[in-house]
Amino acid sequence: MSLQFRGSVISTERENGTSMMAEDTIIFRYPKEEITSKSIIFVQPNELAVVVIQGQVQAVLPPGTHNVQSPQNPLSSFLSRFRYNALPFDTIVFYTSTTRHEIRIVGVSQTQDLVPLEYEIAVYYRVTDPSKLVFNVQFGNNVFKDADLGRYISPMIDQEVSSIINYVRLSDIFKKLGDVSNAVLASLKAFLSEIGIELISVRVIRLLPQDDELRRVIQLRDLGVDVEKAIRLYLAGSLASKNDPASVNMALGIPYYPNLSTLVNLPDNLIKVNLRGNEDRENTENSNK
């Protein structure tokens, strides 16, 4: 999967025709620094190429074919200014994606009444200033992906989400979805613009109790069932999953009196004798009265 020079063409394409710029890739660093003055830098329609020479951005190349020696190329003016016959060894080309990207941030916070909630926030964005982004992120390998940016901004999102739901009771939490989105949007928009990213929108995908049992009870309550009946229906479902015959009675709210043979492993004739003896004893007591 290694990239190699195909003649003197520098691009994000592999030898088999596929691209290193996957749908979740924001930045791709071309792994070769020996870029000669005869090189041609090819930029795809959904990319921009940032050329860094000796630690400084010398050009941001738009989509198209760029000949380093062409007079209109900003790199050729760099060569003529310093009288280089070839680009220096420390020339790096960063390819940045210009398409819309999406990040899903998942975390846990809690309400005012100390109920743990799981949240999922979708962040939609695009790169608008690739040179600023290249100099504001760090990555160990040759790619910087959506997941890397997600780890970069997740603490800020967690802080904004908690600043809203920590002061709201569980019964009112779903009324605050708009406030959560607005708080995250306002905080991220200013922060991402500083690193060359335009924030398009923020959406709350999921905001539910972490406990599955409480989650099901709330779902039944929101369907119009009172809390007591909702709890009873949840317990009935749990009993039904274990093939317990008491599940129907639990759902109806009727006491359940099981057959003794289902509780103790006794012979049927012994149970019948025991029941008959109890009946005779009750008749004798009634006659004495």
PDB file of C-alpha atoms in Angstrom:
ATOM      1  CA  MET A   1       0.000   0.000   0.000  1.00  0.00           C
ATOM      2  CA  SER A   2       3.039   2.247  -0.047  1.00  0.00           C
ATOM      3  CA  LEU A   3       3.058   5.260  -2.309  1.00  0.00           C
ATOM      4  CA  GLN A   4       5.832   5.569  -4.814  1.00  0.00           C
ATOM      5  CA  PHE A   5       6.806   8.071  -7.466  1.00  0.00           C
ATOM      6  CA  ARG A   6       5.009   7.411 -10.719  1.00  0.00           C
ATOM      7  CA  GLY A   7       7.420   9.339 -12.859  1.00  0.00           C
ATOM      8  CA  SER A   8       7.425  12.741 -11.135  1.00  0.00           C
ATOM      9  CA  VAL A   9       3.708  12.905 -10.280  1.00  0.00           C
ATOM     10  CA  ILE A  10       2.776  13.571  -6.648  1.00  0.00           C
ATOM     11  CA  SER A  11      -0.835  12.801  -5.712  1.00  0.00           C
ATOM     12  CA  THR A  12      -3.048  10.966  -3.246  1.00  0.00           C
ATOM     13  CA  GLU A  13      -3.670   8.059  -5.617  1.00  0.00           C
ATOM     14  CA  ARG A  14      -2.163   4.638  -5.018  1.00  0.00           C
ATOM     15  CA  GLU A  15      -0.697   2.522  -7.786  1.00  0.00           C
ATOM     16  CA  ASN A  16      -3.904   0.460  -7.977  1.00  0.00           C
ATOM     17  CA  GLY A  17      -6.020   3.561  -8.644  1.00  0.00           C
ATOM     18  CA  THR A  18      -7.537   3.950  -5.181  1.00  0.00           C
ATOM     19  CA  SER A  19      -7.079   7.117  -3.135  1.00  0.00           C
ATOM     20  CA  MET A  20      -5.467   7.724   0.231  1.00  0.00           C
ATOM     21  CA  MET A  21      -8.123  10.372   0.905  1.00  0.00           C
ATOM     22  CA  ALA A  22     -10.804   8.124   2.371  1.00  0.00           C
ATOM     23  CA  GLU A  23     -14.171   9.593   3.349  1.00  0.00           C
ATOM     24  CA  ASP A  24     -13.036   9.962   6.977  1.00  0.00           C
ATOM     25  CA  THR A  25      -9.587  11.419   6.151  1.00  0.00           C
ATOM     26  CA  ILE A  26      -9.064  15.145   6.681  1.00  0.00           C
ATOM     27  CA  ILE A  27      -5.304  15.471   6.020  1.00  0.00           C
ATOM     28  CA  PHE A  28      -2.919  13.200   4.154  1.00  0.00           C
ATOM     29  CA  ARG A  29       0.803  13.866   4.383  1.00  0.00           C
ATOM     30  CA  TYR A  30       2.671  12.774   1.282  1.00  0.00           C
ATOM     31  CA  PRO A  31       5.343  10.422   2.674  1.00  0.00           C
ATOM     32  CA  LYS A  32       8.189  11.496   0.363  1.00  0.00           C
ATOM     33  CA  GLU A  33      10.238  14.597   1.073  1.00  0.00           C
ATOM     34  CA  GLU A  34      12.578  14.278  -1.933  1.00  0.00           C
ATOM     35  CA  ILE A  35      10.430  16.304  -4.320  1.00  0.00           C
ATOM     36  CA  THR A  36      12.488  17.403  -7.324  1.00  0.00           C
ATOM     37  CA  SER A  37      12.002  20.579  -9.309  1.00  0.00           C
ATOM     38  CA  LYS A  38      10.639  18.483 -12.189  1.00  0.00           C
ATOM     39  CA  SER A  39       7.772  17.150 -10.094  1.00  0.00           C
ATOM     40  CA  ILE A  40       4.134  17.600 -10.998  1.00  0.00           C
ATOM     41  CA  ILE A  41       1.691  17.948  -8.102  1.00  0.00           C
ATOM     42  CA  PHE A  42      -1.752  16.626  -8.973  1.00  0.00           C
ATOM     43  CA  VAL A  43      -4.706  17.798  -6.832  1.00  0.00           C
ATOM     44  CA  GLN A  44      -8.112  16.104  -7.041  1.00  0.00           C
ATOM     45  CA  PRO A  45     -11.357  18.168  -7.257  1.00  0.00           C
ATOM     46  CA  ASN A  46     -12.209  17.616  -3.561  1.00  0.00           C
ATOM     47  CA  GLU A  47      -8.708  18.453  -2.284  1.00  0.00           C
ATOM     48  CA  LEU A  48      -6.277  21.292  -1.637  1.00  0.00           C
ATOM     49  CA  ALA A  49      -2.510  20.800  -1.454  1.00  0.00           C
ATOM     50  CA  VAL A  50      -0.455  22.687   1.128  1.00  0.00           C
ATOM     51  CA  VAL A  51       3.270  22.809   0.263  1.00  0.00           C
ATOM     52  CA  VAL A  52       5.514  23.422   3.277  1.00  0.00           C
ATOM     53  CA  ILE A  53       9.196  24.198   2.672  1.00  0.00           C
ATOM     54  CA  GLN A  54      11.591  24.576   5.572  1.00  0.00           C
ATOM     55  CA  GLY A  55       8.725  24.898   8.034  1.00  0.00           C
ATOM     56  CA  GLN A  56       6.826  27.604   6.142  1.00  0.00           C
ATOM     57  CA  VAL A  57       3.779  27.398   3.869  1.00  0.00           C
ATOM     58  CA  GLN A  58       4.933  28.385   0.386  1.00  0.00           C
ATOM     59  CA  ALA A  59       1.807  27.493  -1.593  1.00  0.00           C
ATOM     60  CA  VAL A  60      -1.794  26.305  -1.283  1.00  0.00           C
ATOM     61  CA  LEU A  61      -2.545  24.607  -4.592  1.00  0.00           C
ATOM     62  CA  PRO A  62      -6.143  24.301  -5.879  1.00  0.00           C
ATOM     63  CA  PRO A  63      -7.486  21.283  -7.810  1.00  0.00           C
ATOM     64  CA  GLY A  64      -5.612  20.628 -11.018  1.00  0.00           C
ATOM     65  CA  THR A  65      -2.120  19.829 -12.301  1.00  0.00           C
ATOM     66  CA  HIS A  66       0.709  21.982 -10.998  1.00  0.00           C
ATOM     67  CA  ASN A  67       4.161  21.920 -12.583  1.00  0.00           C
ATOM     68  CA  VAL A  68       6.764  23.061 -10.078  1.00  0.00           C
ATOM     69  CA  GLN A  69       8.818  24.773 -12.809  1.00  0.00           C
ATOM     70  CA  SER A  70       5.855  26.624 -14.316  1.00  0.00           C
ATOM     71  CA  PRO A  71       6.284  30.417 -14.050  1.00  0.00           C
ATOM     72  CA  GLN A  72       2.755  30.796 -12.662  1.00  0.00           C
ATOM     73  CA  ASN A  73       3.471  28.319  -9.880  1.00  0.00           C
ATOM     74  CA  PRO A  74       4.333  29.965  -6.540  1.00  0.00           C
ATOM     75  CA  LEU A  75       6.966  27.270  -5.993  1.00  0.00           C
ATOM     76  CA  SER A  76       8.883  28.385  -9.071  1.00  0.00           C
ATOM     77  CA  SER A  77       9.124  31.889  -7.634  1.00  0.00           C
ATOM     78  CA  PHE A  78      10.503  30.314  -4.461  1.00  0.00           C
ATOM     79  CA  LEU A  79      13.183  28.554  -6.505  1.00  0.00           C
ATOM     80  CA  SER A  80      14.132  31.698  -8.387  1.00  0.00           C
ATOM     81  CA  ARG A  81      14.240  33.789  -5.246  1.00  0.00           C
ATOM     82  CA  PHE A  82      16.674  31.485  -3.486  1.00  0.00           C
ATOM     83  CA  ARG A  83      18.370  30.344  -6.705  1.00  0.00           C
ATOM     84  CA  TYR A  84      17.677  26.676  -5.978  1.00  0.00           C
ATOM     85  CA  ASN A  85      17.972  24.205  -8.827  1.00  0.00           C
ATOM     86  CA  ALA A  86      15.689  21.807  -6.957  1.00  0.00           C
ATOM     87  CA  LEU A  87      13.300  21.945  -4.033  1.00  0.00           C
ATOM     88  CA  PRO A  88      15.006  21.491  -0.642  1.00  0.00           C
ATOM     89  CA  PHE A  89      14.958  18.108   0.994  1.00  0.00           C
ATOM     90  CA  ASP A  90      12.496  19.200   3.686  1.00  0.00           C
ATOM     91  CA  THR A  91       9.625  19.917   1.285  1.00  0.00           C
ATOM     92  CA  ILE A  92       6.348  18.391   2.492  1.00  0.00           C
ATOM     93  CA  VAL A  93       3.015  18.246   0.687  1.00  0.00           C
ATOM     94  CA  PHE A  94      -0.166  18.012   2.794  1.00  0.00           C
ATOM     95  CA  TYR A  95      -3.410  17.149   1.036  1.00  0.00           C
ATOM     96  CA  THR A  96      -6.558  18.375   2.822  1.00  0.00           C
ATOM     97  CA  SER A  97     -10.134  17.362   2.106  1.00  0.00           C
ATOM     98  CA  THR A  98     -12.647  20.075   1.159  1.00  0.00           C
ATOM     99  CA  THR A  99     -15.773  17.904   1.433  1.00  0.00           C
ATOM    100  CA  ARG A 100     -18.261  17.910   4.298  1.00  0.00           C
ATOM    101  CA  HIS A 101     -17.298  15.673   7.223  1.00  0.00           C
ATOM    102  CA  GLU A 102     -19.216  14.282  10.191  1.00  0.00           C
ATOM    103  CA  ILE A 103     -18.033  13.354  13.690  1.00  0.00           C
ATOM    104  CA  ARG A 104     -20.036  11.470  16.323  1.00  0.00           C
ATOM    105  CA  ILE A 105     -19.062  12.286  19.926  1.00  0.00           C
ATOM    106  CA  VAL A 106     -20.340   9.898  22.615  1.00  0.00           C
ATOM    107  CA  GLY A 107     -20.111  10.533  26.353  1.00  0.00           C
ATOM    108  CA  VAL A 108     -21.818  10.246  29.748  1.00  0.00           C
ATOM    109  CA  SER A 109     -23.051  13.022  32.028  1.00  0.00           C
ATOM    110  CA  GLN A 110     -25.720  13.245  34.744  1.00  0.00           C
ATOM    111  CA  THR A 111     -28.859  15.213  35.552  1.00  0.00           C
ATOM    112  CA  GLN A 112     -29.616  17.366  38.575  1.00  0.00           C
ATOM    113  CA  ASP A 113     -31.146  14.328  40.301  1.00  0.00           C
ATOM    114  CA  LEU A 114     -27.933  12.320  39.654  1.00  0.00           C
ATOM    115  CA  VAL A 115     -29.271  10.104  36.863  1.00  0.00           C
ATOM    116  CA  PRO A 116     -26.449   9.080  34.442  1.00  0.00           C
ATOM    117  CA  LEU A 117     -27.252   9.962  30.832  1.00  0.00           C
ATOM    118  CA  GLU A 118     -25.586   8.787  27.640  1.00  0.00           C
ATOM    119  CA  TYR A 119     -25.360  11.412  24.913  1.00  0.00           C
ATOM    120  CA  GLU A 120     -24.333  11.339  21.254  1.00  0.00           C
ATOM    121  CA  ILE A 121     -23.607  14.573  19.385  1.00  0.00           C
ATOM    122  CA  ALA A 122     -23.177  14.809  15.583  1.00  0.00           C
ATOM    123  CA  VAL A 123     -20.846  17.576  14.366  1.00  0.00           C
ATOM    124  CA  TYR A 124     -20.826  18.561  10.664  1.00  0.00           C
ATOM    125  CA  TYR A 125     -17.946  20.648   9.303  1.00  0.00           C
ATOM    126  CA  ARG A 126     -15.599  21.380   6.383  1.00  0.00           C
ATOM    127  CA  VAL A 127     -12.033  22.656   6.053  1.00  0.00           C
ATOM    128  CA  THR A 128     -11.828  26.268   4.840  1.00  0.00           C
ATOM    129  CA  ASP A 129      -8.215  27.217   5.666  1.00  0.00           C
ATOM    130  CA  PRO A 130      -5.984  24.152   5.107  1.00  0.00           C
ATOM    131  CA  SER A 131      -2.706  25.935   5.874  1.00  0.00           C
ATOM    132  CA  LYS A 132      -3.994  26.989   9.299  1.00  0.00           C
ATOM    133  CA  LEU A 133      -5.264  23.474  10.001  1.00  0.00           C
ATOM    134  CA  VAL A 134      -1.950  21.842   9.066  1.00  0.00           C
ATOM    135  CA  PHE A 135      -0.114  23.960  11.610  1.00  0.00           C
ATOM    136  CA  ASN A 136      -2.650  23.474  14.434  1.00  0.00           C
ATOM    137  CA  VAL A 137      -3.023  19.692  14.610  1.00  0.00           C
ATOM    138  CA  GLN A 138      -0.574  16.949  15.436  1.00  0.00           C
ATOM    139  CA  PHE A 139      -0.591  13.432  14.064  1.00  0.00           C
ATOM    140  CA  GLY A 140       1.955  10.662  14.319  1.00  0.00           C
ATOM    141  CA  ASN A 141       1.411   8.923  10.988  1.00  0.00           C
ATOM    142  CA  ASN A 142       0.575  10.179   7.497  1.00  0.00           C
ATOM    143  CA  VAL A 143      -3.158  10.743   8.006  1.00  0.00           C
ATOM    144  CA  PHE A 144      -5.370  12.851  10.262  1.00  0.00           C
ATOM    145  CA  LYS A 145      -8.921  11.489  10.424  1.00  0.00           C
ATOM    146  CA  ASP A 146     -12.329  12.450  11.776  1.00  0.00           C
ATOM    147  CA  ALA A 147     -11.718  10.302  14.848  1.00  0.00           C
ATOM    148  CA  ASP A 148      -8.538  12.259  15.607  1.00  0.00           C
ATOM    149  CA  LEU A 149     -10.412  15.560  15.487  1.00  0.00           C
ATOM    150  CA  GLY A 150     -13.173  13.987  17.581  1.00  0.00           C
ATOM    151  CA  ARG A 151     -10.703  13.206  20.370  1.00  0.00           C
ATOM    152  CA  TYR A 152      -9.425  16.760  20.031  1.00  0.00           C
ATOM    153  CA  ILE A 153     -12.828  18.404  20.642  1.00  0.00           C
ATOM    154  CA  SER A 154     -14.615  15.812  22.832  1.00  0.00           C
ATOM    155  CA  PRO A 155     -13.583  17.455  26.175  1.00  0.00           C
ATOM    156  CA  MET A 156     -15.093  20.753  25.033  1.00  0.00           C
ATOM    157  CA  ILE A 157     -18.335  19.051  23.955  1.00  0.00           C
ATOM    158  CA  ASP A 158     -18.559  17.187  27.261  1.00  0.00           C
ATOM    159  CA  GLN A 159     -18.166  20.453  29.155  1.00  0.00           C
ATOM    160  CA  GLU A 160     -20.921  22.188  27.190  1.00  0.00           C
ATOM    161  CA  VAL A 161     -23.336  19.248  27.456  1.00  0.00           C
ATOM    162  CA  SER A 162     -22.768  18.964  31.203  1.00  0.00           C
ATOM    163  CA  SER A 163     -23.236  22.702  31.689  1.00  0.00           C
ATOM    164  CA  ILE A 164     -26.865  22.243  30.595  1.00  0.00           C
ATOM    165  CA  ILE A 165     -28.039  18.842  31.812  1.00  0.00           C
ATOM    166  CA  ASN A 166     -26.331  19.011  35.221  1.00  0.00           C
ATOM    167  CA  TYR A 167     -28.934  21.628  36.213  1.00  0.00           C
ATOM    168  CA  VAL A 168     -32.008  19.900  34.758  1.00  0.00           C
ATOM    169  CA  ARG A 169     -34.118  17.148  36.309  1.00  0.00           C
ATOM    170  CA  LEU A 170     -34.670  13.944  34.372  1.00  0.00           C
ATOM    171  CA  SER A 171     -38.367  14.695  33.832  1.00  0.00           C
ATOM    172  CA  ASP A 172     -37.466  17.912  31.946  1.00  0.00           C
ATOM    173  CA  ILE A 173     -34.326  16.745  30.136  1.00  0.00           C
ATOM    174  CA  PHE A 174     -35.906  16.320  26.693  1.00  0.00           C
ATOM    175  CA  LYS A 175     -37.104  19.927  26.757  1.00  0.00           C
ATOM    176  CA  LYS A 176     -33.458  21.024  26.770  1.00  0.00           C
ATOM    177  CA  LEU A 177     -32.261  19.353  23.571  1.00  0.00           C
ATOM    178  CA  GLY A 178     -32.261  22.670  21.741  1.00  0.00           C
ATOM    179  CA  ASP A 179     -30.265  24.324  24.522  1.00  0.00           C
ATOM    180  CA  VAL A 180     -27.653  21.542  24.364  1.00  0.00           C
ATOM    181  CA  SER A 181     -27.275  21.944  20.592  1.00  0.00           C
ATOM    182  CA  ASN A 182     -26.969  25.730  20.841  1.00  0.00           C
ATOM    183  CA  ALA A 183     -24.376  25.552  23.628  1.00  0.00           C
ATOM    184  CA  VAL A 184     -22.185  23.082  21.724  1.00  0.00           C
ATOM    185  CA  LEU A 185     -22.599  25.038  18.483  1.00  0.00           C
ATOM    186  CA  ALA A 186     -21.569  28.368  20.030  1.00  0.00           C
ATOM    187  CA  SER A 187     -18.510  26.905  21.746  1.00  0.00           C
ATOM    188  CA  LEU A 188     -17.238  24.818  18.819  1.00  0.00           C
ATOM    189  CA  LYS A 189     -17.820  27.437  16.137  1.00  0.00           C
ATOM    190  CA  ALA A 190     -15.332  29.887  17.616  1.00  0.00           C
ATOM    191  CA  PHE A 191     -12.811  27.183  18.473  1.00  0.00           C
ATOM    192  CA  LEU A 192     -12.821  25.425  15.101  1.00  0.00           C
ATOM    193  CA  SER A 193     -12.601  28.682  13.165  1.00  0.00           C
ATOM    194  CA  GLU A 194      -9.248  29.311  14.853  1.00  0.00           C
ATOM    195  CA  ILE A 195      -7.823  26.161  13.273  1.00  0.00           C
ATOM    196  CA  GLY A 196      -9.267  26.689   9.788  1.00  0.00           C
ATOM    197  CA  ILE A 197     -12.500  24.663  10.068  1.00  0.00           C
ATOM    198  CA  GLU A 198     -16.021  25.920   9.345  1.00  0.00           C
ATOM    199  CA  LEU A 199     -18.683  24.423  11.624  1.00  0.00           C
ATOM    200  CA  ILE A 200     -21.823  23.686   9.601  1.00  0.00           C
ATOM    201  CA  SER A 201     -24.210  22.368  12.259  1.00  0.00           C
ATOM    202  CA  VAL A 202     -24.530  20.391  15.497  1.00  0.00           C
ATOM    203  CA  ARG A 203     -27.268  17.884  16.264  1.00  0.00           C
ATOM    204  CA  VAL A 204     -28.140  15.864  19.380  1.00  0.00           C
ATOM    205  CA  ILE A 205     -28.563  12.285  18.174  1.00  0.00           C
ATOM    206  CA  ARG A 206     -29.186  10.529  21.492  1.00  0.00           C
ATOM    207  CA  LEU A 207     -29.770  11.596  25.098  1.00  0.00           C
ATOM    208  CA  LEU A 208     -31.000   8.662  27.196  1.00  0.00           C
ATOM    209  CA  PRO A 209     -30.526   7.221  30.689  1.00  0.00           C
ATOM    210  CA  GLN A 210     -27.532   4.921  30.936  1.00  0.00           C
ATOM    211  CA  ASP A 211     -29.596   2.321  32.853  1.00  0.00           C
ATOM    212  CA  ASP A 212     -31.610   0.125  30.452  1.00  0.00           C
ATOM    213  CA  GLU A 213     -34.381  -0.520  32.997  1.00  0.00           C
ATOM    214  CA  LEU A 214     -34.963   3.166  33.645  1.00  0.00           C
ATOM    215  CA  ARG A 215     -34.844   3.807  29.908  1.00  0.00           C
ATOM    216  CA  ARG A 216     -37.696   1.349  29.236  1.00  0.00           C
ATOM    217  CA  VAL A 217     -39.777   2.757  32.076  1.00  0.00           C
ATOM    218  CA  ILE A 218     -39.389   6.289  30.676  1.00  0.00           C
ATOM    219  CA  GLN A 219     -40.345   5.083  27.199  1.00  0.00           C
ATOM    220  CA  LEU A 220     -43.564   3.565  28.580  1.00  0.00           C
ATOM    221  CA  ARG A 221     -44.260   6.721  30.578  1.00  0.00           C
ATOM    222  CA  ASP A 222     -43.881   8.885  27.471  1.00  0.00           C
ATOM    223  CA  LEU A 223     -46.438   6.676  25.724  1.00  0.00           C
ATOM    224  CA  GLY A 224     -49.025   7.848  28.279  1.00  0.00           C
ATOM    225  CA  VAL A 225     -48.683   5.058  30.866  1.00  0.00           C
ATOM    226  CA  ASP A 226     -48.441   6.177  34.506  1.00  0.00           C
ATOM    227  CA  VAL A 227     -45.157   5.442  36.269  1.00  0.00           C
ATOM    228  CA  GLU A 228     -46.491   2.662  38.517  1.00  0.00           C
ATOM    229  CA  LYS A 229     -48.034   0.788  35.608  1.00  0.00           C
ATOM    230  CA  ALA A 230     -44.917   1.392  33.500  1.00  0.00           C
ATOM    231  CA  ILE A 231     -42.760  -0.258  36.158  1.00  0.00           C
ATOM    232  CA  ARG A 232     -45.207  -3.156  36.375  1.00  0.00           C
ATOM    233  CA  LEU A 233     -45.167  -3.647  32.593  1.00  0.00           C
ATOM    234  CA  TYR A 234     -41.369  -3.638  32.597  1.00  0.00           C
ATOM    235  CA  LEU A 235     -41.306  -6.288  35.335  1.00  0.00           C
ATOM    236  CA  ALA A 236     -43.896  -8.298  33.383  1.00  0.00           C
ATOM    237  CA  GLY A 237     -41.621  -8.235  30.354  1.00  0.00           C
ATOM    238  CA  SER A 238     -38.680  -9.425  32.467  1.00  0.00           C
ATOM    239  CA  LEU A 239     -40.749 -12.300  33.855  1.00  0.00           C
ATOM    240  CA  ALA A 240     -42.015 -13.239  30.388  1.00  0.00           C
ATOM    241  CA  SER A 241     -38.437 -13.439  29.086  1.00  0.00           C
ATOM    242  CA  LYS A 242     -37.820 -16.100  31.777  1.00  0.00           C
ATOM    243  CA  ASN A 243     -41.048 -17.996  30.868  1.00  0.00           C
ATOM    244  CA  ASP A 244     -42.466 -17.168  34.283  1.00  0.00           C
ATOM    245  CA  PRO A 245     -46.306 -17.627  34.319  1.00  0.00           C
ATOM    246  CA  ALA A 246     -46.593 -14.723  36.768  1.00  0.00           C
ATOM    247  CA  SER A 247     -45.830 -12.274  33.938  1.00  0.00           C
ATOM    248  CA  VAL A 248     -49.519 -11.997  32.897  1.00  0.00           C
ATOM    249  CA  ASN A 249     -50.635 -11.291  36.461  1.00  0.00           C
ATOM    250  CA  MET A 250     -47.870  -8.710  36.849  1.00  0.00           C
ATOM    251  CA  ALA A 251     -49.020  -6.933  33.692  1.00  0.00           C
ATOM    252  CA  LEU A 252     -52.679  -6.958  34.868  1.00  0.00           C
ATOM    253  CA  GLY A 253     -51.844  -6.077  38.452  1.00  0.00           C
ATOM    254  CA  ILE A 254     -53.586  -9.205  39.813  1.00  0.00           C
ATOM    255  CA  PRO A 255     -51.998 -11.312  42.589  1.00  0.00           C
ATOM    256  CA  TYR A 256     -50.631 -14.632  41.426  1.00  0.00           C
ATOM    257  CA  TYR A 257     -51.174 -17.839  43.416  1.00  0.00           C
ATOM    258  CA  PRO A 258     -48.997 -20.539  41.910  1.00  0.00           C
ATOM    259  CA  ASN A 259     -49.738 -24.263  41.905  1.00  0.00           C
ATOM    260  CA  LEU A 260     -47.719 -25.932  44.620  1.00  0.00           C
ATOM    261  CA  SER A 261     -46.441 -28.451  42.123  1.00  0.00           C
ATOM    262  CA  THR A 262     -44.593 -25.631  40.368  1.00  0.00           C
ATOM    263  CA  LEU A 263     -42.808 -24.641  43.573  1.00  0.00           C
ATOM    264  CA  VAL A 264     -41.904 -28.008  45.182  1.00  0.00           C
ATOM    265  CA  ASN A 265     -40.931 -31.201  43.443  1.00  0.00           C
ATOM    266  CA  LEU A 266     -43.452 -33.507  45.147  1.00  0.00           C
ATOM    267  CA  PRO A 267     -45.509 -36.409  43.751  1.00  0.00           C
ATOM    268  CA  ASP A 268     -48.982 -35.436  42.594  1.00  0.00           C
ATOM    269  CA  ASN A 269     -50.733 -37.957  44.893  1.00  0.00           C
ATOM    270  CA  LEU A 270     -48.973 -36.535  47.933  1.00  0.00           C
ATOM    271  CA  ILE A 271     -50.089 -33.008  47.055  1.00  0.00           C
ATOM    272  CA  LYS A 272     -53.674 -34.218  46.553  1.00  0.00           C
ATOM    273  CA  VAL A 273     -53.641 -36.026  49.913  1.00  0.00           C
ATOM    274  CA  ASN A 274     -52.290 -32.960  51.606  1.00  0.00           C
ATOM    275  CA  LEU A 275     -54.936 -30.746  50.059  1.00  0.00           C
ATOM    276  CA  ARG A 276     -57.686 -33.257  50.967  1.00  0.00           C
ATOM    277  CA  GLY A 277     -56.431 -33.395  54.543  1.00  0.00           C
ATOM    278  CA  ASN A 278     -56.559 -29.632  54.808  1.00  0.00           C
ATOM    279  CA  GLU A 279     -60.125 -29.658  53.491  1.00  0.00           C
ATOM    280  CA  ASP A 280     -61.222 -32.315  56.069  1.00  0.00           C
ATOM    281  CA  ARG A 281     -59.573 -30.307  58.847  1.00  0.00           C
ATOM    282  CA  GLU A 282     -61.452 -27.157  57.842  1.00  0.00           C
ATOM    283  CA  ASN A 283     -64.793 -29.069  57.795  1.00  0.00           C
ATOM    284  CA  THR A 284     -64.153 -30.462  61.321  1.00  0.00           C
ATOM    285  CA  GLU A 285     -63.348 -26.996  62.668  1.00  0.00           C
ATOM    286  CA  ASN A 286     -66.525 -25.557  61.144  1.00  0.00           C
ATOM    287  CA  SER A 287     -68.684 -28.334  62.661  1.00  0.00           C
ATOM    288  CA  ASN A 288     -67.201 -27.794  66.129  1.00  0.00           C
ATOM    289  CA  LYS A 289     -68.112 -24.142  65.895  1.00  0.00           C
TER     290      LYS A 289
END
